[in-house]
Amino acid sequence: MGETHYARRRRLAALVADRGAAALLVTRLVNVRYLTGLDSSRAALLVPADGPAVLATDGRYAGMAAQVCPELPVVVDRQVAEALVTRAAEDGHGRVGFEAHDLTVEHHTALLDVDLPDGAAAELVPLGRLVEQLRMVKDEEEIGLLREACAVTDRAFEAVLPEIRAGVTERAVAIALERAMVDHGAEGPAFESIIASGPNGAVPHHHPGGRELQRGDLVTLDFGALYGGYHADMTRTVAIGEPAAWQRDLYDLVHRAQAAALAAALPGADTKDVDAAARDVIAEAGHGEAFTHGLGHGVGLEIHEAPLMGYDKTGKLMDRVPITAEPGVYLTGRGGVRIEDTLVVRTGGPELLTTTTKDLLVL
């Protein structure tokens, strides 16, 4: 993907130039990975508005950097950001942008105190989330990795379905799902799996524990596979034994709300309007206060990334932006329903990457 990473750096360089800076110091590790391919615990990247980028990492990753991104000059130093500030000053990049959302105040102060060579200077200025802006729209290689992450997620769910039954604990189901994802090709789980049974289903981010699944429960399973660095995210709610009428009604409501959101998820749509498409369906049924979170979020190298989908969020969807659509209704003391898919916004309508049935499964 060397050409792909080079093209990403060139697009970033153009944004840096538009902001009136000579270079950008990239310190968020996930952003360094996006721009270089290097996945490490210590690295930074200097991207000039004009000229080649420079990577800094420590001795543990020098060999890996030479293999992954041989086209980049590499500065080997444990103080990666400080080394690149020095390099920027030496190269005459007077106005250097930085990622203010990543640097701590302490680290920023340390960068200001870097001992520069005589006559060299570097002014540090915040430039906003430029790399995250680029990362929002995926190329087809990225979408392919997301598609496979979602396929692994689908396969793992199908494999574990026979184990979701009365008498099994939430934690046992979570372990089985995470094992199945690895068995089917995942690097690991994309996040800590949520298994919420019975009344625990009213807690959107319930941590799976020792409660045993019981007949009459609705069980919410929120999980995803990590593949090639990319994160899948899917939620399905199943019934243990024949569901009560109120449980079917609640499930059908959430299903209709998600369908409304999917129909609205088109290029050019305001994110808050896509959220409203689902939220209005739930509110009209009298459960508006029980939908307690935003509709969804972007996915990619991180499980939660731009854009955020909520009634109080701003922004527009674009072609090739992967998002989740996950409306839910949560009734304290009774349980809840959430249905979630990972999808890619496309001009002709969304491409669903998670394809497991959304019919209510009765186990």
Short mmCIF file of C-alpha atoms in Angstrom, two decimals:
data_model
loop_
_atom_site.label_atom_id
_atom_site.label_comp_id
_atom_site.label_asym_id
_atom_site.label_seq_id
_atom_site.Cartn_x
_atom_site.Cartn_y
_atom_site.Cartn_z
CA MET A 1 0.00 0.00 0.00
CA GLY A 2 3.01 2.31 -0.40
CA GLU A 3 1.37 4.30 -3.21
CA THR A 4 -1.83 4.54 -1.19
CA HIS A 5 -0.02 5.94 1.84
CA TYR A 6 1.89 8.39 -0.35
CA ALA A 7 -1.37 9.63 -1.86
CA ARG A 8 -2.82 10.11 1.62
CA ARG A 9 0.20 12.16 2.68
CA ARG A 10 -0.12 14.33 -0.43
CA ARG A 11 -3.78 15.03 0.32
CA LEU A 12 -2.81 15.94 3.86
CA ALA A 13 -0.01 18.21 2.63
CA ALA A 14 -2.56 20.15 0.58
CA LEU A 15 -4.72 20.66 3.68
CA VAL A 16 -1.68 21.82 5.64
CA ALA A 17 -0.85 24.35 2.94
CA ASP A 18 -4.46 25.59 2.92
CA ARG A 19 -4.17 26.27 6.66
CA GLY A 20 -1.08 28.42 6.12
CA ALA A 21 1.37 26.08 7.86
CA ALA A 22 4.68 24.81 6.57
CA ALA A 23 4.27 21.31 8.03
CA LEU A 24 2.12 19.17 10.33
CA LEU A 25 3.48 17.14 13.24
CA VAL A 26 1.31 14.00 13.44
CA THR A 27 1.51 12.35 16.87
CA ARG A 28 -1.70 10.29 17.09
CA LEU A 29 -0.48 6.74 16.51
CA VAL A 30 -3.56 5.70 14.55
CA ASN A 31 -3.00 8.67 12.24
CA VAL A 32 0.65 7.75 11.77
CA ARG A 33 -0.49 4.24 10.81
CA TYR A 34 -3.03 5.64 8.33
CA LEU A 35 -0.36 7.76 6.64
CA THR A 36 2.54 5.28 6.67
CA GLY A 37 1.29 1.75 7.39
CA LEU A 38 3.47 1.53 10.50
CA ASP A 39 1.60 0.11 13.49
CA SER A 40 3.70 0.91 16.57
CA SER A 41 3.52 2.19 20.11
CA ARG A 42 6.01 5.02 19.54
CA ALA A 43 6.09 7.02 16.33
CA ALA A 44 5.41 10.46 14.89
CA LEU A 45 5.37 11.86 11.39
CA LEU A 46 6.31 15.26 9.98
CA VAL A 47 4.32 16.09 6.84
CA PRO A 48 5.53 19.27 5.09
CA ALA A 49 3.20 21.25 2.87
CA ASP A 50 5.88 20.90 0.22
CA GLY A 51 8.43 18.10 0.26
CA PRO A 52 8.82 14.54 1.56
CA ALA A 53 7.50 13.43 4.94
CA VAL A 54 9.82 12.26 7.73
CA LEU A 55 9.02 9.43 10.13
CA ALA A 56 10.40 9.14 13.66
CA THR A 57 10.31 6.00 15.79
CA ASP A 58 12.51 4.31 18.36
CA GLY A 59 14.97 1.47 17.88
CA ARG A 60 12.37 -1.23 18.47
CA TYR A 61 10.51 -0.28 15.28
CA ALA A 62 13.34 0.94 13.04
CA GLY A 63 13.56 -2.37 11.18
CA MET A 64 9.80 -2.60 10.81
CA ALA A 65 9.65 0.95 9.48
CA ALA A 66 12.27 0.11 6.86
CA GLN A 67 10.12 -2.80 5.68
CA VAL A 68 6.68 -1.16 5.86
CA CYS A 69 7.51 2.28 4.49
CA PRO A 70 10.97 2.13 2.87
CA GLU A 71 10.29 5.32 0.90
CA LEU A 72 10.35 7.43 4.08
CA PRO A 73 13.46 8.78 5.80
CA VAL A 74 13.43 7.60 9.42
CA VAL A 75 14.76 9.41 12.48
CA VAL A 76 15.49 6.91 15.24
CA ASP A 77 14.92 8.53 18.62
CA ARG A 78 12.83 7.72 21.67
CA GLN A 79 11.63 11.32 21.85
CA VAL A 80 9.91 11.11 18.50
CA ALA A 81 7.94 14.38 18.57
CA GLU A 82 10.88 16.37 19.93
CA ALA A 83 13.14 14.93 17.24
CA LEU A 84 10.73 15.99 14.51
CA VAL A 85 10.32 19.50 15.92
CA THR A 86 14.10 19.79 15.71
CA ARG A 87 14.03 18.42 12.14
CA ALA A 88 11.30 20.89 11.18
CA ALA A 89 13.32 23.81 12.52
CA GLU A 90 16.49 22.61 10.75
CA ASP A 91 14.57 22.30 7.47
CA GLY A 92 13.21 25.84 7.79
CA HIS A 93 9.57 24.92 8.48
CA GLY A 94 8.84 27.94 10.63
CA ARG A 95 5.11 27.37 11.24
CA VAL A 96 4.47 23.78 12.32
CA GLY A 97 0.95 22.51 13.00
CA PHE A 98 0.24 19.95 15.70
CA GLU A 99 -2.64 17.72 16.77
CA ALA A 100 -3.99 19.59 19.78
CA HIS A 101 -6.53 16.85 20.46
CA ASP A 102 -3.67 14.42 21.01
CA LEU A 103 -0.88 16.36 22.73
CA THR A 104 -1.17 16.82 26.48
CA VAL A 105 -0.43 20.23 27.93
CA GLU A 106 2.71 18.75 29.48
CA HIS A 107 3.96 17.35 26.17
CA HIS A 108 3.15 20.58 24.34
CA THR A 109 5.20 22.50 26.92
CA ALA A 110 8.08 20.07 26.40
CA LEU A 111 7.98 20.66 22.65
CA LEU A 112 8.14 24.41 23.20
CA ASP A 113 11.23 23.85 25.33
CA VAL A 114 13.13 21.79 22.73
CA ASP A 115 16.71 23.08 22.45
CA LEU A 116 16.97 24.02 18.79
CA PRO A 117 20.17 24.67 16.84
CA ASP A 118 21.39 28.27 16.69
CA GLY A 119 19.32 30.29 14.26
CA ALA A 120 16.58 27.66 13.93
CA ALA A 121 13.00 28.25 15.06
CA ALA A 122 9.66 26.48 14.92
CA GLU A 123 6.30 28.02 15.83
CA LEU A 124 3.77 25.41 16.96
CA VAL A 125 0.15 26.07 15.95
CA PRO A 126 -2.95 23.84 16.36
CA LEU A 127 -4.42 22.81 13.01
CA GLY A 128 -7.44 20.74 14.05
CA ARG A 129 -8.31 17.17 13.10
CA LEU A 130 -6.96 17.18 9.56
CA VAL A 131 -6.04 13.50 9.39
CA GLU A 132 -9.36 12.43 10.88
CA GLN A 133 -11.03 14.53 8.17
CA LEU A 134 -9.19 12.52 5.54
CA ARG A 135 -9.85 9.21 7.26
CA MET A 136 -13.62 9.68 7.22
CA VAL A 137 -13.93 8.85 3.49
CA LYS A 138 -12.48 5.39 2.86
CA ASP A 139 -10.79 4.10 -0.26
CA GLU A 140 -11.88 0.76 -1.70
CA GLU A 141 -8.95 -1.07 -0.10
CA GLU A 142 -10.13 0.08 3.31
CA ILE A 143 -13.72 -0.84 2.53
CA GLY A 144 -12.53 -4.28 1.49
CA LEU A 145 -10.88 -4.78 4.88
CA LEU A 146 -14.03 -3.57 6.63
CA ARG A 147 -16.12 -5.91 4.48
CA GLU A 148 -14.00 -8.88 5.57
CA ALA A 149 -14.11 -7.80 9.23
CA CYS A 150 -17.90 -7.78 8.98
CA ALA A 151 -17.99 -11.14 7.20
CA VAL A 152 -15.93 -12.65 10.04
CA THR A 153 -18.40 -11.11 12.50
CA ASP A 154 -21.35 -12.64 10.67
CA ARG A 155 -19.71 -16.07 10.56
CA ALA A 156 -18.83 -15.98 14.25
CA PHE A 157 -22.40 -15.13 15.22
CA GLU A 158 -23.77 -18.01 13.17
CA ALA A 159 -21.26 -20.38 14.76
CA VAL A 160 -22.17 -19.34 18.31
CA LEU A 161 -25.96 -19.34 17.93
CA PRO A 162 -26.32 -22.94 19.26
CA GLU A 163 -24.53 -21.87 22.46
CA ILE A 164 -26.98 -19.03 23.21
CA ARG A 165 -29.50 -20.80 25.40
CA ALA A 166 -31.02 -20.80 28.86
CA GLY A 167 -28.53 -21.59 31.63
CA VAL A 168 -25.48 -20.13 29.86
CA THR A 169 -23.96 -16.98 31.40
CA GLU A 170 -23.53 -13.70 29.59
CA ARG A 171 -19.79 -13.95 30.10
CA ALA A 172 -19.68 -17.44 28.57
CA VAL A 173 -21.46 -16.17 25.46
CA ALA A 174 -19.01 -13.26 25.19
CA ILE A 175 -16.02 -15.60 25.44
CA ALA A 176 -17.52 -17.95 22.85
CA LEU A 177 -18.14 -15.07 20.44
CA GLU A 178 -14.64 -13.67 20.79
CA ARG A 179 -13.11 -17.12 20.34
CA ALA A 180 -15.25 -17.73 17.26
CA MET A 181 -14.17 -14.44 15.70
CA VAL A 182 -10.52 -15.43 16.03
CA ASP A 183 -11.28 -18.93 14.74
CA HIS A 184 -12.89 -17.39 11.66
CA GLY A 185 -9.96 -15.11 10.84
CA ALA A 186 -10.07 -12.07 13.13
CA GLU A 187 -6.99 -10.54 14.73
CA GLY A 188 -9.18 -10.29 17.82
CA PRO A 189 -12.36 -8.56 18.94
CA ALA A 190 -12.81 -4.99 17.75
CA PHE A 191 -13.98 -4.00 21.26
CA GLU A 192 -15.21 -5.62 24.46
CA SER A 193 -18.31 -7.58 23.52
CA ILE A 194 -21.61 -6.59 25.12
CA ILE A 195 -23.96 -9.41 26.10
CA ALA A 196 -26.99 -8.07 27.96
CA SER A 197 -29.79 -10.45 28.96
CA GLY A 198 -33.20 -9.82 30.45
CA PRO A 199 -33.29 -6.63 32.53
CA ASN A 200 -29.60 -6.03 31.77
CA GLY A 201 -30.68 -5.26 28.21
CA ALA A 202 -31.90 -1.88 29.48
CA VAL A 203 -28.23 -0.87 29.95
CA PRO A 204 -26.79 0.01 26.51
CA HIS A 205 -23.15 -0.68 27.52
CA HIS A 206 -23.72 -3.49 29.99
CA HIS A 207 -20.62 -5.52 30.85
CA PRO A 208 -21.34 -9.26 30.49
CA GLY A 209 -21.31 -10.97 33.84
CA GLY A 210 -22.47 -14.09 35.63
CA ARG A 211 -26.21 -13.76 35.00
CA GLU A 212 -27.56 -16.89 33.33
CA LEU A 213 -29.79 -16.50 30.31
CA GLN A 214 -33.39 -17.44 31.06
CA ARG A 215 -36.44 -18.38 29.05
CA GLY A 216 -38.39 -15.22 28.38
CA ASP A 217 -35.25 -13.08 28.02
CA LEU A 218 -34.38 -10.77 25.22
CA VAL A 219 -30.59 -10.88 24.80
CA THR A 220 -28.66 -8.07 23.12
CA LEU A 221 -25.30 -9.03 21.57
CA ASP A 222 -23.06 -6.15 20.44
CA PHE A 223 -19.71 -7.29 19.06
CA GLY A 224 -17.36 -7.11 16.10
CA ALA A 225 -14.18 -8.49 14.61
CA LEU A 226 -10.87 -6.71 14.03
CA TYR A 227 -9.36 -7.55 10.65
CA GLY A 228 -6.38 -5.88 8.99
CA GLY A 229 -6.63 -3.09 11.56
CA TYR A 230 -10.27 -2.35 10.67
CA HIS A 231 -13.21 -2.67 13.05
CA ALA A 232 -16.60 -4.28 12.50
CA ASP A 233 -19.60 -3.46 14.68
CA MET A 234 -22.87 -5.39 14.76
CA THR A 235 -25.71 -5.79 17.25
CA ARG A 236 -28.46 -8.36 17.20
CA THR A 237 -31.15 -8.98 19.81
CA VAL A 238 -32.49 -12.52 20.15
CA ALA A 239 -35.21 -14.15 22.24
CA ILE A 240 -34.72 -17.12 24.54
CA GLY A 241 -37.99 -18.99 24.14
CA GLU A 242 -41.17 -17.56 22.68
CA PRO A 243 -41.17 -13.78 23.23
CA ALA A 244 -44.04 -11.92 24.89
CA ALA A 245 -46.20 -9.60 22.82
CA TRP A 246 -44.49 -6.49 24.24
CA GLN A 247 -41.10 -7.90 23.31
CA ARG A 248 -42.13 -8.51 19.69
CA ASP A 249 -43.67 -5.05 19.50
CA LEU A 250 -40.48 -3.47 20.83
CA TYR A 251 -38.35 -5.44 18.41
CA ASP A 252 -40.53 -4.50 15.45
CA LEU A 253 -40.35 -0.83 16.48
CA VAL A 254 -36.55 -0.78 16.56
CA HIS A 255 -36.43 -2.72 13.29
CA ARG A 256 -38.63 -0.09 11.61
CA ALA A 257 -36.56 2.72 13.09
CA GLN A 258 -33.36 1.27 11.70
CA ALA A 259 -34.93 0.78 8.27
CA ALA A 260 -35.89 4.47 8.25
CA ALA A 261 -32.32 5.46 9.10
CA LEU A 262 -30.86 3.24 6.38
CA ALA A 263 -33.16 4.81 3.81
CA ALA A 264 -31.97 8.27 4.85
CA ALA A 265 -28.23 7.45 4.87
CA LEU A 266 -27.32 8.93 1.49
CA PRO A 267 -24.48 11.20 0.35
CA GLY A 268 -25.27 14.80 1.21
CA ALA A 269 -27.60 13.94 4.10
CA ASP A 270 -27.13 15.83 7.36
CA THR A 271 -26.06 13.43 10.10
CA LYS A 272 -28.68 14.82 12.47
CA ASP A 273 -31.40 14.17 9.88
CA VAL A 274 -30.37 10.52 9.55
CA ASP A 275 -30.52 10.24 13.33
CA ALA A 276 -33.93 11.92 13.29
CA ALA A 277 -35.27 9.43 10.75
CA ALA A 278 -34.91 6.67 13.34
CA ARG A 279 -35.57 8.79 16.41
CA ASP A 280 -38.89 10.08 15.08
CA VAL A 281 -40.21 6.53 14.54
CA ILE A 282 -39.37 5.64 18.14
CA ALA A 283 -40.75 8.90 19.53
CA GLU A 284 -44.05 8.50 17.67
CA ALA A 285 -44.46 5.12 19.38
CA GLY A 286 -44.07 6.79 22.78
CA HIS A 287 -40.53 5.61 23.53
CA GLY A 288 -38.53 8.70 22.58
CA GLU A 289 -36.97 9.06 26.04
CA ALA A 290 -35.89 5.39 25.95
CA PHE A 291 -33.60 5.93 22.93
CA THR A 292 -30.74 7.26 25.01
CA HIS A 293 -27.80 7.49 22.59
CA GLY A 294 -26.92 8.67 19.11
CA LEU A 295 -27.82 6.65 16.04
CA GLY A 296 -24.27 5.61 15.25
CA HIS A 297 -20.71 6.52 14.35
CA GLY A 298 -18.01 6.09 11.77
CA VAL A 299 -15.80 2.99 11.82
CA GLY A 300 -12.39 2.20 10.42
CA LEU A 301 -8.98 2.03 12.07
CA GLU A 302 -10.88 2.95 15.25
CA ILE A 303 -14.19 1.55 16.45
CA HIS A 304 -15.52 5.07 17.00
CA GLU A 305 -14.48 7.73 14.54
CA ALA A 306 -16.00 10.54 12.49
CA PRO A 307 -18.77 11.11 11.66
CA LEU A 308 -20.83 10.91 14.83
CA MET A 309 -24.55 10.44 14.22
CA GLY A 310 -26.81 12.15 16.76
CA TYR A 311 -29.57 14.70 17.16
CA ASP A 312 -26.99 17.22 18.43
CA LYS A 313 -24.26 16.44 15.86
CA THR A 314 -23.42 18.40 12.75
CA GLY A 315 -21.95 17.27 9.46
CA LYS A 316 -22.89 15.67 6.17
CA LEU A 317 -22.49 12.15 4.90
CA MET A 318 -20.39 11.52 1.81
CA ASP A 319 -19.92 8.66 -0.59
CA ARG A 320 -17.67 5.88 0.78
CA VAL A 321 -18.15 6.81 4.43
CA PRO A 322 -18.66 3.71 6.63
CA ILE A 323 -21.01 4.23 9.55
CA THR A 324 -23.12 2.23 11.96
CA ALA A 325 -26.88 2.53 12.39
CA GLU A 326 -27.86 1.29 15.84
CA PRO A 327 -31.17 2.55 17.22
CA GLY A 328 -32.28 1.07 20.52
CA VAL A 329 -35.05 1.23 23.09
CA TYR A 330 -34.24 0.51 26.74
CA LEU A 331 -36.93 -0.11 29.36
CA THR A 332 -35.56 -0.05 32.90
CA GLY A 333 -36.24 -3.26 34.79
CA ARG A 334 -37.64 -5.03 31.73
CA GLY A 335 -35.01 -5.16 29.01
CA GLY A 336 -34.16 -3.59 25.70
CA VAL A 337 -33.65 -4.02 21.98
CA ARG A 338 -30.85 -2.71 19.79
CA ILE A 339 -30.24 -3.56 16.13
CA GLU A 340 -27.00 -2.41 14.50
CA ASP A 341 -25.31 -2.79 11.17
CA THR A 342 -22.08 -1.50 9.70
CA LEU A 343 -22.73 0.01 6.28
CA VAL A 344 -21.04 2.14 3.66
CA VAL A 345 -22.80 5.26 2.40
CA ARG A 346 -23.15 4.94 -1.38
CA THR A 347 -24.80 7.10 -4.03
CA GLY A 348 -27.31 4.41 -4.94
CA GLY A 349 -28.12 3.51 -1.34
CA PRO A 350 -26.20 2.03 1.59
CA GLU A 351 -24.05 -1.07 1.19
CA LEU A 352 -24.66 -3.28 4.23
CA LEU A 353 -21.43 -4.93 5.34
CA THR A 354 -23.03 -6.91 8.18
CA THR A 355 -25.55 -9.25 6.58
CA THR A 356 -26.87 -11.46 9.40
CA THR A 357 -30.66 -11.61 9.35
CA LYS A 358 -32.57 -8.98 11.31
CA ASP A 359 -35.62 -11.18 11.75
CA LEU A 360 -36.14 -11.83 15.45
CA LEU A 361 -34.39 -15.11 16.20
CA VAL A 362 -36.14 -17.30 18.77
CA LEU A 363 -33.62 -19.68 20.34
#
